[in-house]
XYZ file of C-alpha atoms in Angstrom:
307
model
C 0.000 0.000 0.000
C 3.301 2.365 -0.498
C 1.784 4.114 -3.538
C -1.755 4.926 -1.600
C -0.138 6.416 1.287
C 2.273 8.390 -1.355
C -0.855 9.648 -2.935
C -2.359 10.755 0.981
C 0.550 12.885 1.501
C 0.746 14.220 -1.685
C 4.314 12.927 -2.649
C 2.870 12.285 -6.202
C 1.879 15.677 -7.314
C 2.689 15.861 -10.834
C 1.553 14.109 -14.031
C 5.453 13.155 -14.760
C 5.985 11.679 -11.495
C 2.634 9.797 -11.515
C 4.033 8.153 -14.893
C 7.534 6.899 -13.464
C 5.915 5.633 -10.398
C 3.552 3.621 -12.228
C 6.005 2.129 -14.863
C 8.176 1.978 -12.038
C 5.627 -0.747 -10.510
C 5.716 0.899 -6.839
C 1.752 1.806 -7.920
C 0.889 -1.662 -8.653
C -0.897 -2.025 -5.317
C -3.518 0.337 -6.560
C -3.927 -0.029 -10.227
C -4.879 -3.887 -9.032
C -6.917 -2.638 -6.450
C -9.196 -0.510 -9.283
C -10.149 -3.071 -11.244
C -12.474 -5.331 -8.754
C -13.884 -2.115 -7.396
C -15.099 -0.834 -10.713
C -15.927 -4.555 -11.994
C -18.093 -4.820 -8.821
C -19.934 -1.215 -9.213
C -20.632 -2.570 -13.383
C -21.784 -5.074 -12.037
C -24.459 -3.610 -9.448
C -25.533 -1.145 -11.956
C -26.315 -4.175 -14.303
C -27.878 -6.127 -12.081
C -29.907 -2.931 -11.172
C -31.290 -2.223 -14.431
C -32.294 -5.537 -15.081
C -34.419 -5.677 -11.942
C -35.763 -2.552 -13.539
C -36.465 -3.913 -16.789
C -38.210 -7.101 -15.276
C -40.370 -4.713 -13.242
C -41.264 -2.776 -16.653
C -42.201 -6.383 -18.354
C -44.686 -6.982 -14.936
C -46.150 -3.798 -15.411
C -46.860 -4.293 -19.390
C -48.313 -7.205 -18.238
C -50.434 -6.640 -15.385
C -51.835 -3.465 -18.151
C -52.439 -5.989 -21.208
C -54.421 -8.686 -18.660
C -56.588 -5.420 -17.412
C -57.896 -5.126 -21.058
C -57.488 -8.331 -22.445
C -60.221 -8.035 -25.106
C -58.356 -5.005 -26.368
C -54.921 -7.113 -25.807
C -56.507 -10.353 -27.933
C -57.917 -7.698 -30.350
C -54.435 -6.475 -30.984
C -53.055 -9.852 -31.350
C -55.712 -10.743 -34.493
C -55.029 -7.186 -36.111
C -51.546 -7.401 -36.177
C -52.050 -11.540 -37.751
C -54.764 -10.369 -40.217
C -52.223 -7.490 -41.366
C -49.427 -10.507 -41.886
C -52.147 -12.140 -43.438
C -53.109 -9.160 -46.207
C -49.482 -9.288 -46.797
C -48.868 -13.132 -47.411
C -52.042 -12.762 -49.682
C -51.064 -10.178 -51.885
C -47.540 -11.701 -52.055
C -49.158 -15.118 -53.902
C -50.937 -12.410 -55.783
C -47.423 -11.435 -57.080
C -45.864 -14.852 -57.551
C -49.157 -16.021 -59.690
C -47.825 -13.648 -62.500
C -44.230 -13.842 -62.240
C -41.954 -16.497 -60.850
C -39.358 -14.399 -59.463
C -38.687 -10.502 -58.040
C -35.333 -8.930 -58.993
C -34.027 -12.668 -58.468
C -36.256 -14.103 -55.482
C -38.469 -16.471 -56.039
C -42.004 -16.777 -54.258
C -40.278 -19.309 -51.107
C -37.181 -16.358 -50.643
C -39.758 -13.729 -51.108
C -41.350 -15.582 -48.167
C -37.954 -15.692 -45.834
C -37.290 -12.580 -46.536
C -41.301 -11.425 -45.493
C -40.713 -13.459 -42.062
C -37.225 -11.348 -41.206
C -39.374 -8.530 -41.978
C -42.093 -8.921 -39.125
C -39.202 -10.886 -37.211
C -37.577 -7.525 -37.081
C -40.980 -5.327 -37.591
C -42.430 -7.401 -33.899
C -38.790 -6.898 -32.284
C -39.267 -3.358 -32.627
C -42.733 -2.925 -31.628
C -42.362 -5.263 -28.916
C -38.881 -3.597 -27.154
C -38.995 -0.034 -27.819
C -41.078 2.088 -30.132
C -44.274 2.824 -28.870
C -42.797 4.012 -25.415
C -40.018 5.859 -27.370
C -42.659 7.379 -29.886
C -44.349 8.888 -26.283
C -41.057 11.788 -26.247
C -42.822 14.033 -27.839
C -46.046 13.965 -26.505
C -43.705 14.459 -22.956
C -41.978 17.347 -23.797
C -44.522 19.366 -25.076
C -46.522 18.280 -22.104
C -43.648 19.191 -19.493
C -43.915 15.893 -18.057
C -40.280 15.053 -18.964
C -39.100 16.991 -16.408
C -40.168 13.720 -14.181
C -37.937 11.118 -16.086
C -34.997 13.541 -15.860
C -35.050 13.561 -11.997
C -35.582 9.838 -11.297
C -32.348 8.453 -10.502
C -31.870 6.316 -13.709
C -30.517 6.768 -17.170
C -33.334 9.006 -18.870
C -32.934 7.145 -22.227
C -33.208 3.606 -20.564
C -36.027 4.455 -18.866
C -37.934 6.031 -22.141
C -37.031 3.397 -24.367
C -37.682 0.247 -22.407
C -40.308 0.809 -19.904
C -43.317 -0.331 -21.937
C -43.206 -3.360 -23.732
C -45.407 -4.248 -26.362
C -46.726 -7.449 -25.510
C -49.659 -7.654 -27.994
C -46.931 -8.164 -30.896
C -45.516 -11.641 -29.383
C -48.647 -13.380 -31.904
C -46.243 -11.736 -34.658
C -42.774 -13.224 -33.046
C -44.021 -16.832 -32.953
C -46.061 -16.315 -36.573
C -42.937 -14.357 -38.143
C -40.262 -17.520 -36.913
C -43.202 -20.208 -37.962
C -43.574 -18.460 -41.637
C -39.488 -18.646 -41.742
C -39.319 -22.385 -41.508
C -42.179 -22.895 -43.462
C -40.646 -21.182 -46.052
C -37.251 -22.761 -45.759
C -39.126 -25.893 -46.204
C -40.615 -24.889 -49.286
C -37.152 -24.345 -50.705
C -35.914 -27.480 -49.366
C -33.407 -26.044 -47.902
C -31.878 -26.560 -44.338
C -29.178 -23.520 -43.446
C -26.140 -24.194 -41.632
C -25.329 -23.439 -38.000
C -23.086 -20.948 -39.256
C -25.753 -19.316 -41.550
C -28.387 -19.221 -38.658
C -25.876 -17.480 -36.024
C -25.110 -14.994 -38.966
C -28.945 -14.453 -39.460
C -29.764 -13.791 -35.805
C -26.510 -11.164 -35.046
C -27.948 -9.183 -38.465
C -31.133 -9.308 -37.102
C -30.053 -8.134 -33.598
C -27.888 -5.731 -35.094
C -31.020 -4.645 -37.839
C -32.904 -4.062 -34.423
C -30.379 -1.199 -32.661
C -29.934 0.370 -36.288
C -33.360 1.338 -36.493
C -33.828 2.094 -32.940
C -31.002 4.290 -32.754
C -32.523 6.009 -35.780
C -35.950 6.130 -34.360
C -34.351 7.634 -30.854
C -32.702 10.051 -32.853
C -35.632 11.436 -34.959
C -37.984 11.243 -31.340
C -34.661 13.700 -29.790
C -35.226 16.053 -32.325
C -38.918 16.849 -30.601
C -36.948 18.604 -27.420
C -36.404 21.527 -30.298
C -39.429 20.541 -32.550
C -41.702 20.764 -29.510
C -45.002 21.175 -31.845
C -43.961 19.000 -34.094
C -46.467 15.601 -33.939
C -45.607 13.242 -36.357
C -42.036 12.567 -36.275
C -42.324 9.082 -36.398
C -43.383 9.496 -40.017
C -40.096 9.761 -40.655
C -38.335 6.795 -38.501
C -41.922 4.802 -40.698
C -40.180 5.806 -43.882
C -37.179 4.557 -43.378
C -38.873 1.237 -42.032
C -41.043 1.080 -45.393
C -38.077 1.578 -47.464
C -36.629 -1.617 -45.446
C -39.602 -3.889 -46.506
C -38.189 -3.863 -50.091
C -35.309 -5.931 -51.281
C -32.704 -3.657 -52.215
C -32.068 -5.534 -55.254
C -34.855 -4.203 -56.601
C -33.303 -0.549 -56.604
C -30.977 0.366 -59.462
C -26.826 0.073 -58.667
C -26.876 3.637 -56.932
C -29.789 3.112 -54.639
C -28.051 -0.306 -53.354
C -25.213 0.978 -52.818
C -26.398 3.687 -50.825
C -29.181 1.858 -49.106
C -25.842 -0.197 -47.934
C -23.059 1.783 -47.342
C -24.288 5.297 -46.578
C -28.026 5.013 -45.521
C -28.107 1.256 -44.208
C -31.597 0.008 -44.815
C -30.359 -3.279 -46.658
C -30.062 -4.286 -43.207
C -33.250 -4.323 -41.957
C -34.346 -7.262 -43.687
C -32.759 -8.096 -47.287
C -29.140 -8.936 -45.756
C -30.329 -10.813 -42.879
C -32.471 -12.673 -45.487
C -29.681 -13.240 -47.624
C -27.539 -14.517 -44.689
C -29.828 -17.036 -43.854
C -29.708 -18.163 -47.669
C -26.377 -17.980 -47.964
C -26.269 -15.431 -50.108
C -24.423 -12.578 -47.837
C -21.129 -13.140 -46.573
C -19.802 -12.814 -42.701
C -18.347 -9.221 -43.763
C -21.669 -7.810 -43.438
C -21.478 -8.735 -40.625
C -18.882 -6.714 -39.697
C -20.816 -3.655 -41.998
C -23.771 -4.002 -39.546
C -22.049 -3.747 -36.036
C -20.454 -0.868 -37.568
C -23.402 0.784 -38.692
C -25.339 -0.083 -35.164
C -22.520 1.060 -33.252
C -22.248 4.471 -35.492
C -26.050 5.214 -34.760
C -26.391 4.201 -31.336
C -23.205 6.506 -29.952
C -24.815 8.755 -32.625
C -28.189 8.569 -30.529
C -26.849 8.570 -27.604
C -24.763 12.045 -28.490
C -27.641 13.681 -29.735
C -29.844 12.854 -27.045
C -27.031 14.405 -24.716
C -26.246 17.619 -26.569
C -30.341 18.026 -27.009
C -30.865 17.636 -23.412
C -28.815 20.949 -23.050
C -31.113 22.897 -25.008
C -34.547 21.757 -22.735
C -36.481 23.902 -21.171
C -38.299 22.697 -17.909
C -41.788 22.949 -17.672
C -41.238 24.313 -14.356
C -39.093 26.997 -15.373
């Protein structure tokens, strides 16, 4: 403990003599001393937030079994709206056998990534996240800043959408149906890839979506901007390869929608390779610090109700 009683008397009082002691090794007493202290504290904090999160799941809960006509309701709309889609897709595939290159089973693994991704999203984050808004302009934001948790945790996770689970189970049942059709059964490798792109697919657009709601703290009258996070959902529902050179190329590398749901598709087929992979944690990881800096910097410009 040489180096901590150094530091109590203030022996170490510059930056250049904090450096030799260290490399010296007379500090090594409390550089090991740091790292089970903070491990401990990341540790409490994670275990914290996941008691909060269960607590948000009991509460979506206990408010979907207080209406559960309205609940089951849900449930069939969101099945009959898969169901319009599947329709209109055989529609399609009675007039042509293929779509820019996909034929009427990929058309249908690519449909089930869709509402894979499309019930991920409404089930985790968006309808609580789509709520900003409506807070700010009401001046009830001011109580999420003061509760003593992360202010963009609490928005985006505290009500789950549990009506869209029909979707989740329907959305993985229409996937294996239509691998069946094609006959064809993916490797391990293939499904792991699928999943991480979906996963990844997931924080893209909800780091988008975050961003667009942040933009309310200076659009305070502003309703509908959703619309826009919808638009560049809707743009996802297409496969890129229908879009000329330009437009996939962007929709790739600069404005990543191929990732909502024609690469993950493609993985699954075996038609993407593992570096897009590494394209979509960079693109998820660009957006969500992107979010997250926004949301910080935006914060500085809000005006308390109560002020």
């Amino acid at each position: 403990m040489q180096c901590l009683a150094w530091l109590n008397n203030g022996v170490i009082a510059t930056a250049a003599q904090a450096i030799s002691t260290l490399i010296s090794g007379q500090c090594d007493d409390l550089v090991a001393g740091l790292h089970p202290r903070y491990t401990n504290l990341m540790m409490r904090r994670v275990r914290f937030y996941w008691r909060l999160y269960k607590a948000f799941l009991r509460t979506s809960l206990v408010r979907e079994m207080e209406f559960r006509a309205n609940f089951w309701a849900k449930v069939f709309y969101n099945l009959l709206w898969l169901g319009f889609f599947l329709v209109t897709l055989k529609i399609i595939f009675r007039h042509t056998d293929s779509i820019a290159g996909w034929n009427e089973a990929e058309a249908l693994v690519l449909a089930s990534t869709l509402y894979l991704i499309d019930a991920l999203i409404s089930t985790l984050f968006y309808f609580g996240l789509s709520e900003l808004p409506a807070l700010v302009r009401q001046g009830t934001l001011d109580f999420v800043l003061f509760k003593p948790v992360d202010a963009q945790f609490w928005l985006s996770l505290r009500r789950i959408n549990l009506d869209q689970l029909g979707s989740l189970v329907v959305a993985v049942l229409l996937g294996i149906y239509a691998l069946l059709q094609l006959g064809y059964i993916p490797p391990l490798v293939n499904v792991l890839l699928y999943l991480s792109m979906v996963l990844t697919g997931v924080l893209i657009f909800y780091s988008f979506h975050f961003m667009m709601m942040t933009l309310s703290i200076w659009l305070v009258r502003v309703e509908n901007l959703w619309v826009l996070s919808d638009v560049f959902a809707q743009l996802g529902r297409f496969p890129t390869d229908v879009f000329d050179r330009v437009l996939r190329r962007v929709f790739t590398y600069v404005l990543p929608i191929a990732f909502l749901a024609t690469i993950p598709a493609k993985a699954l087929l075996g038609k993407a390779s593992a570096v897009f992979l590494g394209f979509a944690v960079a693109w998820a990881f660009v957006f969500f610090v992107a979010g997250r800096l926004l949301w910080k910097f935006a914060l500085r410009s809000y005006t308390s109700a109560s002020s």
